[in-house]
Amino acid sequence: MPRNHWSTQQLTELLTAVVDLPDRATIVQRSLEHMAESLECEVAALVDDGIVLHSLGYPAGATPVALLVDVAEGRATTLECEGVGDCTVALAECAGVGGGSVLLARSESLPFVQEERALLRGMAQVLSLALQGRRLVDEERGHRRLSDAHAADNAKLLASLRERQELLERLSRIQRSISSRQPLNDVLDAIVAGAAELLGEDIVGLRLVDTVDPRYMLMVSSIGVPEELALATARQPVGQGVGGRAIVENTLVLTSHYPSVEQPLPGFAADGILAAMACPVRQGGEAVGSLVVATRRPHRTYSATEQEALTAFAEHVSLALNDAQSVQALHRAVDEATRQSLHDSLTGLPNRALFLDRLAHAGERSARQDGAPYTLLFIDVDDFKVVNDSLGHLVGDRLLTAVAERVQASLRTQDTVARLGGDEFAVLLEDSDVPDATAAAERVLEALAGPFDLPGRQTVHVSASIGLVTTRGSRDQAEELLRDADVAMYRAKAEGKHRYVVFEPAMRDRLQRRTELESELRRAVAEEQFTVHYQPVLDARTGTVMSTEALLRWEHPRRGLVSPAEFVPLAEDTGLIVAMGRFVLREACRQTAEWRGSPALADLTVSVNLSPRQLQEPGLLEDVRQALADSGLPPCALVLEITENLLVRDVEQAAHRLDSLKSLGVRLAVDDFGTGYSSLSYLSRLPVDILKVDKAFVAGIAREESAGKLAWAVLALAESLGLETVAEGVETPEQAEALIAQGCTRLQGFLFSRPVPASVLPGTAAALRDRLSMAASARRVVPGMRTPEREIALPT
Amino acid sequence: MTGPGDRWTGTGRSSTADARTAGAEAARAALAGRDDVTLLVVFCSDGYDAGDLLAGVRGVAGSTPLIGCSTAGEIAADGPGDAGVVVMALGGSGFTARTAHAEIGDGGLREAGARVAAVAAEVDDRPHRVLLLLSDGLAGDQEQLVRGVYGVLGAAVPMVGGCAGDDLRMTRTTQLQDDRALTGSVVAAVLGSDAPLGIGVSHGWQRVGDPMLVTDSVDNRVLSIDDKPALDVYLTRLSAPEEAWTDAAAFTRFALTHPLGISRRRGEHVRFVAEADFDRRELVCVAHVPRGGLAWFMEGDEESVLSATDAACSAALAPLGGADPVGLLAFDCIARRGVLEDGGLARETSRIAANAGGAPVAGFYTYGEIARTSGTSGFHNQTLVVLAVG
């Protein structure tokens, strides 16, 4: 932070704190406390003529008076203080108590810096002024008590007192105007006006050395100087007049006969100026200007009090100048911080915040210009992550910088290119319709097509996907426009990357639907809008319902039953599938246990699907254990189904998870078997009990297509591994007959029953049994039956 | 030459509704049958009749020197509490203690501070001393209390303590000293010990956004920031919730976790923004905010508040030179409670307890914290102050 500013603040605070205090003792006490606090010192003392007038930091009655006096008078340089140890000391003169000094001390581990010593001198001066003012009050009171005969002296004292008080108040106001950041010129004018009023002078002028040509000084503020004279003497050589001399000699200059000074300012003697006083204005000890007062009154002399007052005003000019510099520095720092906060540190391009701001401005401008079109390109570097992960962040960063440069080079200078984060860039093209914009997008793709030579002799080829949206007029939300371009960019990715796609509202509608669906799905989970339906699985040998597959159904309050195909992928993406899966598991176990209580369904088992996400959940094992425990369902009556794709991804990990599940006593099935494009050998490494033949293969069976041949292969494999098989999606008697003929032990499909609500399942099972027995009694035996065990009568 | 005398602390707590019974239960647990107790420190809910509670404690502990106060919640190693009482007993030949009280009269907190500070001279000479201060949290500028004490004790004796609370009712707080239940007072105990006493201070708030200039302020009122109405700057730059723009209670809830940081020579001092002046668009803080100063808005979350907990404890334990503390006293700002929701308070007290390493812990949620170890100022806002008793 700007230190000078901090000093000004401390001085202002001190002045405000002491200006109205009732007596000298309190002024001294509060001043010392304030100084100690400002400079974080433990010890403070005011010492005058061998006497410690006040101190703090030592226990009452234990002040080391002699040591403090020695330090104040320069005979000692360090102090010791209980609770602090050895201390370092700073001293400043305090004229208000004669030849006194203010002493501050703190731990020697914190030596005073130059600026802190300067602040202490400033604060000691404030204390001095306050004490002098108070002394005059006290003297005036004393005199009044002694005798009214000294009325003349009293009047003089009172006048002097008023001056002091006015000086303090005026300085206080000036300090406030400095610290409240009024413009420098206003502050300087206030100082000049204050000096003019307080000293009752005809003319007051403030001259500062010209920073461009330091041989000259410029009048920056004045009062009482006739206009012509002011213009004529606005710029004068340094050294001219009493003000000039004060600068050169760097000291207070007085004259009671102006016409006889060595180099008078031209015109001022002729204007009748007789006496003048000038005090240098300093910065860092060097005179950079002077504050001058002058009068046309004859026989004017300047008292010590008046000299002191002018000095005080001149010092405030110094303060104001220092402070203005500090503020400039602060503003520069703030500007830099602002610049940094609006630009990407890697590429130097505008960041998202600045880009959105520019986008909003473009919208407003377009609205003003009768809807001139403008375009937003959303650029995403394809497969950047691969480069970053394989070649390291340094190469990744260099690639992004190079991409930024090429994108910029391929566009007009007035176009805004921004980095939104990661490998995402955005471009704003003003006054650009769709043909212009697509041409620009093509140029960007072309610019990125060439090889990038990166550190470590790496040459990388990248492409980009670009979403493009052109609009007119002011859009309410720049964010929305960005989102539309983002949607189009994703479409470009989905269509194979390295291309641009122009946004269409339908894309947004899809996104909108997805967003709505997600929020509805979340509500559905919270409000338990789900139910479980059960599809019977028949024993191919006996035709009885041996098992069911539990399937999640969403009963939307308005839309009715929603297809799992519509919501399951979204539930997977959002992780909601975990909660939903847990619900199905618990409900299926509970329901099946209940059914098993009736003699007709005493051996019923149930299969529950596990999603990839669920299988990765650390809590899955506990969920299964809990569902079994709560429902009382025997573990062997529960089958957990997983898709083949999931197993193919990481056989080792899958094997480990499945082993854990298996240890609970449940059975495991592989769903959609045959679609995983993998070697079948892994099957032997997994603790699987059941293979489910995918309905795509089942559909081809009866037609003797290649899919059908695959089904036979699966069944043969299962047989050789000693696994049970379940054929899914059996829709025709022909399929059923063919499957049975090939040794499939379980059948499931619409041919027998659709998935049904729990309340319907017992009836469905009974009906299937009845139809089965009717068919059996009619001797409608399935063609192709090879052994009596595999005989089955099919419902039609 | 004799070694350091033995030192022990014990804590007890009770949330029994009857004040006398609660006081007796907590004191009995703190003493655990020991009879060489030197000082009792009592933190109790404002809901108790302080006289009855004191009678309960005195019935168990006799005329042992005692200080205490009402709170905005109590702290012990086993967790935070409301509407209860926590008593810490310090005993053994290694401790010595005296207590004092002073009503905050016309001379204000400064004079009251000077009066209670005089008690420090009454204890026998021990290598380590600290002045425990408990003050009326509704009595004005507590920095004056610190100044008054400092004027008498100087740098020789550190100060630690907090301002009594009244469960945020903001009407009346109670201070306890020996047999007295007082209000509008300062109570103090000087604790002398053969072993080191460490004080740690940390706030855990972090600066938000760019620095600002306090362009106008009068005492504790901030009129303008960057030449704009202070309230508007505050609400806008912190993206305050809609209700905080118009509703005083909602504002205070928000402000509890968004104090103002004032630039000081070393780091920043935290100022709790107590209320909004919706008419004049000004901010009212609990302590002086200098005009012309640089300031930051600050915010905290559970993580930063809890890391400050560890920092304060570590700083307090450091002077013990690796020795285990025999007890910890914690003075935790009520405003920090605002950040520690949903079990965060319990996590904080368990962190303090973990730092104590099994030693007893007592403390309370304060209306302002006192800790002076260096320099002359020692009043804090929104801070955790910890005294580690070695």
PDB file of N, CA, C and O in Angstrom, chain A residues 669-700:
ATOM      1  N   ALA A 669     -25.357 -62.203 -13.351  1.00  0.00           N
ATOM      2  CA  ALA A 669     -25.691 -62.454 -14.757  1.00  0.00           C
ATOM      3  C   ALA A 669     -25.025 -61.390 -15.618  1.00  0.00           C
ATOM      4  O   ALA A 669     -24.881 -60.248 -15.200  1.00  0.00           O
ATOM      5  N   VAL A 670     -24.619 -61.817 -16.832  1.00  0.00           N
ATOM      6  CA  VAL A 670     -24.108 -60.832 -17.791  1.00  0.00           C
ATOM      7  C   VAL A 670     -25.214 -60.548 -18.790  1.00  0.00           C
ATOM      8  O   VAL A 670     -25.721 -61.457 -19.452  1.00  0.00           O
ATOM      9  N   ASP A 671     -25.578 -59.267 -18.850  1.00  0.00           N
ATOM     10  CA  ASP A 671     -26.705 -58.831 -19.671  1.00  0.00           C
ATOM     11  C   ASP A 671     -26.210 -58.544 -21.092  1.00  0.00           C
ATOM     12  O   ASP A 671     -25.029 -58.294 -21.294  1.00  0.00           O
ATOM     13  N   ASP A 672     -27.098 -58.556 -22.033  1.00  0.00           N
ATOM     14  CA  ASP A 672     -26.782 -58.176 -23.419  1.00  0.00           C
ATOM     15  C   ASP A 672     -25.578 -58.942 -23.925  1.00  0.00           C
ATOM     16  O   ASP A 672     -24.736 -58.392 -24.641  1.00  0.00           O
ATOM     17  N   PHE A 673     -25.449 -60.215 -23.556  1.00  0.00           N
ATOM     18  CA  PHE A 673     -24.229 -60.922 -23.887  1.00  0.00           C
ATOM     19  C   PHE A 673     -24.091 -61.069 -25.403  1.00  0.00           C
ATOM     20  O   PHE A 673     -25.041 -61.365 -26.102  1.00  0.00           O
ATOM     21  N   GLY A 674     -22.848 -60.856 -25.884  1.00  0.00           N
ATOM     22  CA  GLY A 674     -22.596 -60.973 -27.320  1.00  0.00           C
ATOM     23  C   GLY A 674     -22.424 -59.632 -28.003  1.00  0.00           C
ATOM     24  O   GLY A 674     -22.062 -59.564 -29.162  1.00  0.00           O
ATOM     25  N   THR A 675     -22.656 -58.556 -27.279  1.00  0.00           N
ATOM     26  CA  THR A 675     -22.530 -57.229 -27.901  1.00  0.00           C
ATOM     27  C   THR A 675     -21.219 -56.552 -27.524  1.00  0.00           C
ATOM     28  O   THR A 675     -20.962 -55.436 -27.913  1.00  0.00           O
ATOM     29  N   GLY A 676     -20.409 -57.199 -26.755  1.00  0.00           N
ATOM     30  CA  GLY A 676     -19.231 -56.515 -26.187  1.00  0.00           C
ATOM     31  C   GLY A 676     -18.002 -56.535 -27.047  1.00  0.00           C
ATOM     32  O   GLY A 676     -16.987 -56.005 -26.653  1.00  0.00           O
ATOM     33  N   TYR A 677     -18.074 -57.097 -28.211  1.00  0.00           N
ATOM     34  CA  TYR A 677     -16.955 -57.125 -29.165  1.00  0.00           C
ATOM     35  C   TYR A 677     -15.690 -57.687 -28.545  1.00  0.00           C
ATOM     36  O   TYR A 677     -14.603 -57.292 -28.880  1.00  0.00           O
ATOM     37  N   SER A 678     -15.802 -58.537 -27.590  1.00  0.00           N
ATOM     38  CA  SER A 678     -14.562 -58.916 -26.934  1.00  0.00           C
ATOM     39  C   SER A 678     -14.321 -60.403 -27.065  1.00  0.00           C
ATOM     40  O   SER A 678     -15.201 -61.173 -27.435  1.00  0.00           O
ATOM     41  N   SER A 679     -13.134 -60.752 -26.716  1.00  0.00           N
ATOM     42  CA  SER A 679     -12.829 -62.167 -26.623  1.00  0.00           C
ATOM     43  C   SER A 679     -13.716 -62.747 -25.529  1.00  0.00           C
ATOM     44  O   SER A 679     -13.994 -62.081 -24.520  1.00  0.00           O
ATOM     45  N   LEU A 680     -14.159 -63.936 -25.742  1.00  0.00           N
ATOM     46  CA  LEU A 680     -15.039 -64.521 -24.749  1.00  0.00           C
ATOM     47  C   LEU A 680     -14.251 -65.138 -23.589  1.00  0.00           C
ATOM     48  O   LEU A 680     -14.814 -65.583 -22.610  1.00  0.00           O
ATOM     49  N   SER A 681     -12.930 -65.133 -23.745  1.00  0.00           N
ATOM     50  CA  SER A 681     -12.117 -65.845 -22.766  1.00  0.00           C
ATOM     51  C   SER A 681     -12.247 -65.253 -21.364  1.00  0.00           C
ATOM     52  O   SER A 681     -12.098 -65.952 -20.378  1.00  0.00           O
ATOM     53  N   TYR A 682     -12.523 -63.946 -21.301  1.00  0.00           N
ATOM     54  CA  TYR A 682     -12.584 -63.326 -19.974  1.00  0.00           C
ATOM     55  C   TYR A 682     -13.683 -63.926 -19.128  1.00  0.00           C
ATOM     56  O   TYR A 682     -13.663 -63.842 -17.903  1.00  0.00           O
ATOM     57  N   LEU A 683     -14.675 -64.479 -19.789  1.00  0.00           N
ATOM     58  CA  LEU A 683     -15.807 -65.028 -19.032  1.00  0.00           C
ATOM     59  C   LEU A 683     -15.341 -66.025 -17.981  1.00  0.00           C
ATOM     60  O   LEU A 683     -15.879 -66.088 -16.887  1.00  0.00           O
ATOM     61  N   SER A 684     -14.305 -66.802 -18.328  1.00  0.00           N
ATOM     62  CA  SER A 684     -13.842 -67.826 -17.396  1.00  0.00           C
ATOM     63  C   SER A 684     -13.190 -67.203 -16.166  1.00  0.00           C
ATOM     64  O   SER A 684     -13.043 -67.861 -15.143  1.00  0.00           O
ATOM     65  N   ARG A 685     -12.782 -65.921 -16.288  1.00  0.00           N
ATOM     66  CA  ARG A 685     -12.121 -65.275 -15.147  1.00  0.00           C
ATOM     67  C   ARG A 685     -13.115 -64.572 -14.237  1.00  0.00           C
ATOM     68  O   ARG A 685     -12.714 -63.985 -13.230  1.00  0.00           O
ATOM     69  N   LEU A 686     -14.359 -64.564 -14.619  1.00  0.00           N
ATOM     70  CA  LEU A 686     -15.343 -63.819 -13.823  1.00  0.00           C
ATOM     71  C   LEU A 686     -16.314 -64.773 -13.145  1.00  0.00           C
ATOM     72  O   LEU A 686     -16.674 -65.804 -13.723  1.00  0.00           O
ATOM     73  N   PRO A 687     -16.756 -64.413 -11.949  1.00  0.00           N
ATOM     74  CA  PRO A 687     -17.636 -65.331 -11.187  1.00  0.00           C
ATOM     75  C   PRO A 687     -19.089 -65.233 -11.637  1.00  0.00           C
ATOM     76  O   PRO A 687     -19.981 -64.915 -10.855  1.00  0.00           O
ATOM     77  N   VAL A 688     -19.294 -65.465 -12.948  1.00  0.00           N
ATOM     78  CA  VAL A 688     -20.626 -65.259 -13.510  1.00  0.00           C
ATOM     79  C   VAL A 688     -21.405 -66.575 -13.492  1.00  0.00           C
ATOM     80  O   VAL A 688     -20.844 -67.649 -13.697  1.00  0.00           O
ATOM     81  N   ASP A 689     -22.732 -66.499 -13.236  1.00  0.00           N
ATOM     82  CA  ASP A 689     -23.576 -67.704 -13.182  1.00  0.00           C
ATOM     83  C   ASP A 689     -24.464 -67.823 -14.406  1.00  0.00           C
ATOM     84  O   ASP A 689     -24.867 -68.904 -14.776  1.00  0.00           O
ATOM     85  N   ILE A 690     -24.840 -66.665 -14.966  1.00  0.00           N
ATOM     86  CA  ILE A 690     -25.886 -66.675 -15.991  1.00  0.00           C
ATOM     87  C   ILE A 690     -25.456 -65.784 -17.148  1.00  0.00           C
ATOM     88  O   ILE A 690     -24.903 -64.706 -16.940  1.00  0.00           O
ATOM     89  N   LEU A 691     -25.718 -66.244 -18.375  1.00  0.00           N
ATOM     90  CA  LEU A 691     -25.544 -65.377 -19.536  1.00  0.00           C
ATOM     91  C   LEU A 691     -26.915 -65.032 -20.080  1.00  0.00           C
ATOM     92  O   LEU A 691     -27.768 -65.920 -20.219  1.00  0.00           O
ATOM     93  N   LYS A 692     -27.123 -63.765 -20.389  1.00  0.00           N
ATOM     94  CA  LYS A 692     -28.384 -63.388 -21.023  1.00  0.00           C
ATOM     95  C   LYS A 692     -28.100 -63.085 -22.484  1.00  0.00           C
ATOM     96  O   LYS A 692     -27.249 -62.249 -22.796  1.00  0.00           O
ATOM     97  N   VAL A 693     -28.770 -63.824 -23.378  1.00  0.00           N
ATOM     98  CA  VAL A 693     -28.520 -63.658 -24.812  1.00  0.00           C
ATOM     99  C   VAL A 693     -29.291 -62.430 -25.292  1.00  0.00           C
ATOM    100  O   VAL A 693     -30.504 -62.336 -25.083  1.00  0.00           O
ATOM    101  N   ASP A 694     -28.585 -61.526 -25.910  1.00  0.00           N
ATOM    102  CA  ASP A 694     -29.197 -60.266 -26.306  1.00  0.00           C
ATOM    103  C   ASP A 694     -30.314 -60.485 -27.316  1.00  0.00           C
ATOM    104  O   ASP A 694     -30.237 -61.371 -28.179  1.00  0.00           O
ATOM    105  N   LYS A 695     -31.343 -59.652 -27.231  1.00  0.00           N
ATOM    106  CA  LYS A 695     -32.515 -59.872 -28.073  1.00  0.00           C
ATOM    107  C   LYS A 695     -32.201 -59.675 -29.546  1.00  0.00           C
ATOM    108  O   LYS A 695     -32.898 -60.211 -30.411  1.00  0.00           O
ATOM    109  N   ALA A 696     -31.133 -58.949 -29.881  1.00  0.00           N
ATOM    110  CA  ALA A 696     -30.759 -58.766 -31.277  1.00  0.00           C
ATOM    111  C   ALA A 696     -30.402 -60.116 -31.903  1.00  0.00           C
ATOM    112  O   ALA A 696     -30.716 -60.383 -33.065  1.00  0.00           O
ATOM    113  N   PHE A 697     -29.758 -60.978 -31.100  1.00  0.00           N
ATOM    114  CA  PHE A 697     -29.405 -62.306 -31.608  1.00  0.00           C
ATOM    115  C   PHE A 697     -30.636 -63.204 -31.651  1.00  0.00           C
ATOM    116  O   PHE A 697     -30.829 -63.993 -32.577  1.00  0.00           O
ATOM    117  N   VAL A 698     -31.462 -63.046 -30.609  1.00  0.00           N
ATOM    118  CA  VAL A 698     -32.673 -63.873 -30.549  1.00  0.00           C
ATOM    119  C   VAL A 698     -33.537 -63.599 -31.767  1.00  0.00           C
ATOM    120  O   VAL A 698     -34.095 -64.517 -32.382  1.00  0.00           O
ATOM    121  N   ALA A 699     -33.617 -62.312 -32.166  1.00  0.00           N
ATOM    122  CA  ALA A 699     -34.468 -61.946 -33.284  1.00  0.00           C
ATOM    123  C   ALA A 699     -34.029 -62.651 -34.571  1.00  0.00           C
ATOM    124  O   ALA A 699     -34.850 -62.929 -35.452  1.00  0.00           O
ATOM    125  N   GLY A 700     -32.746 -62.938 -34.682  1.00  0.00           N
ATOM    126  CA  GLY A 700     -32.256 -63.553 -35.920  1.00  0.00           C
ATOM    127  C   GLY A 700     -32.354 -65.075 -35.937  1.00  0.00           C
ATOM    128  O   GLY A 700     -32.149 -65.697 -36.979  1.00  0.00           O
TER     129      GLY A 700
END
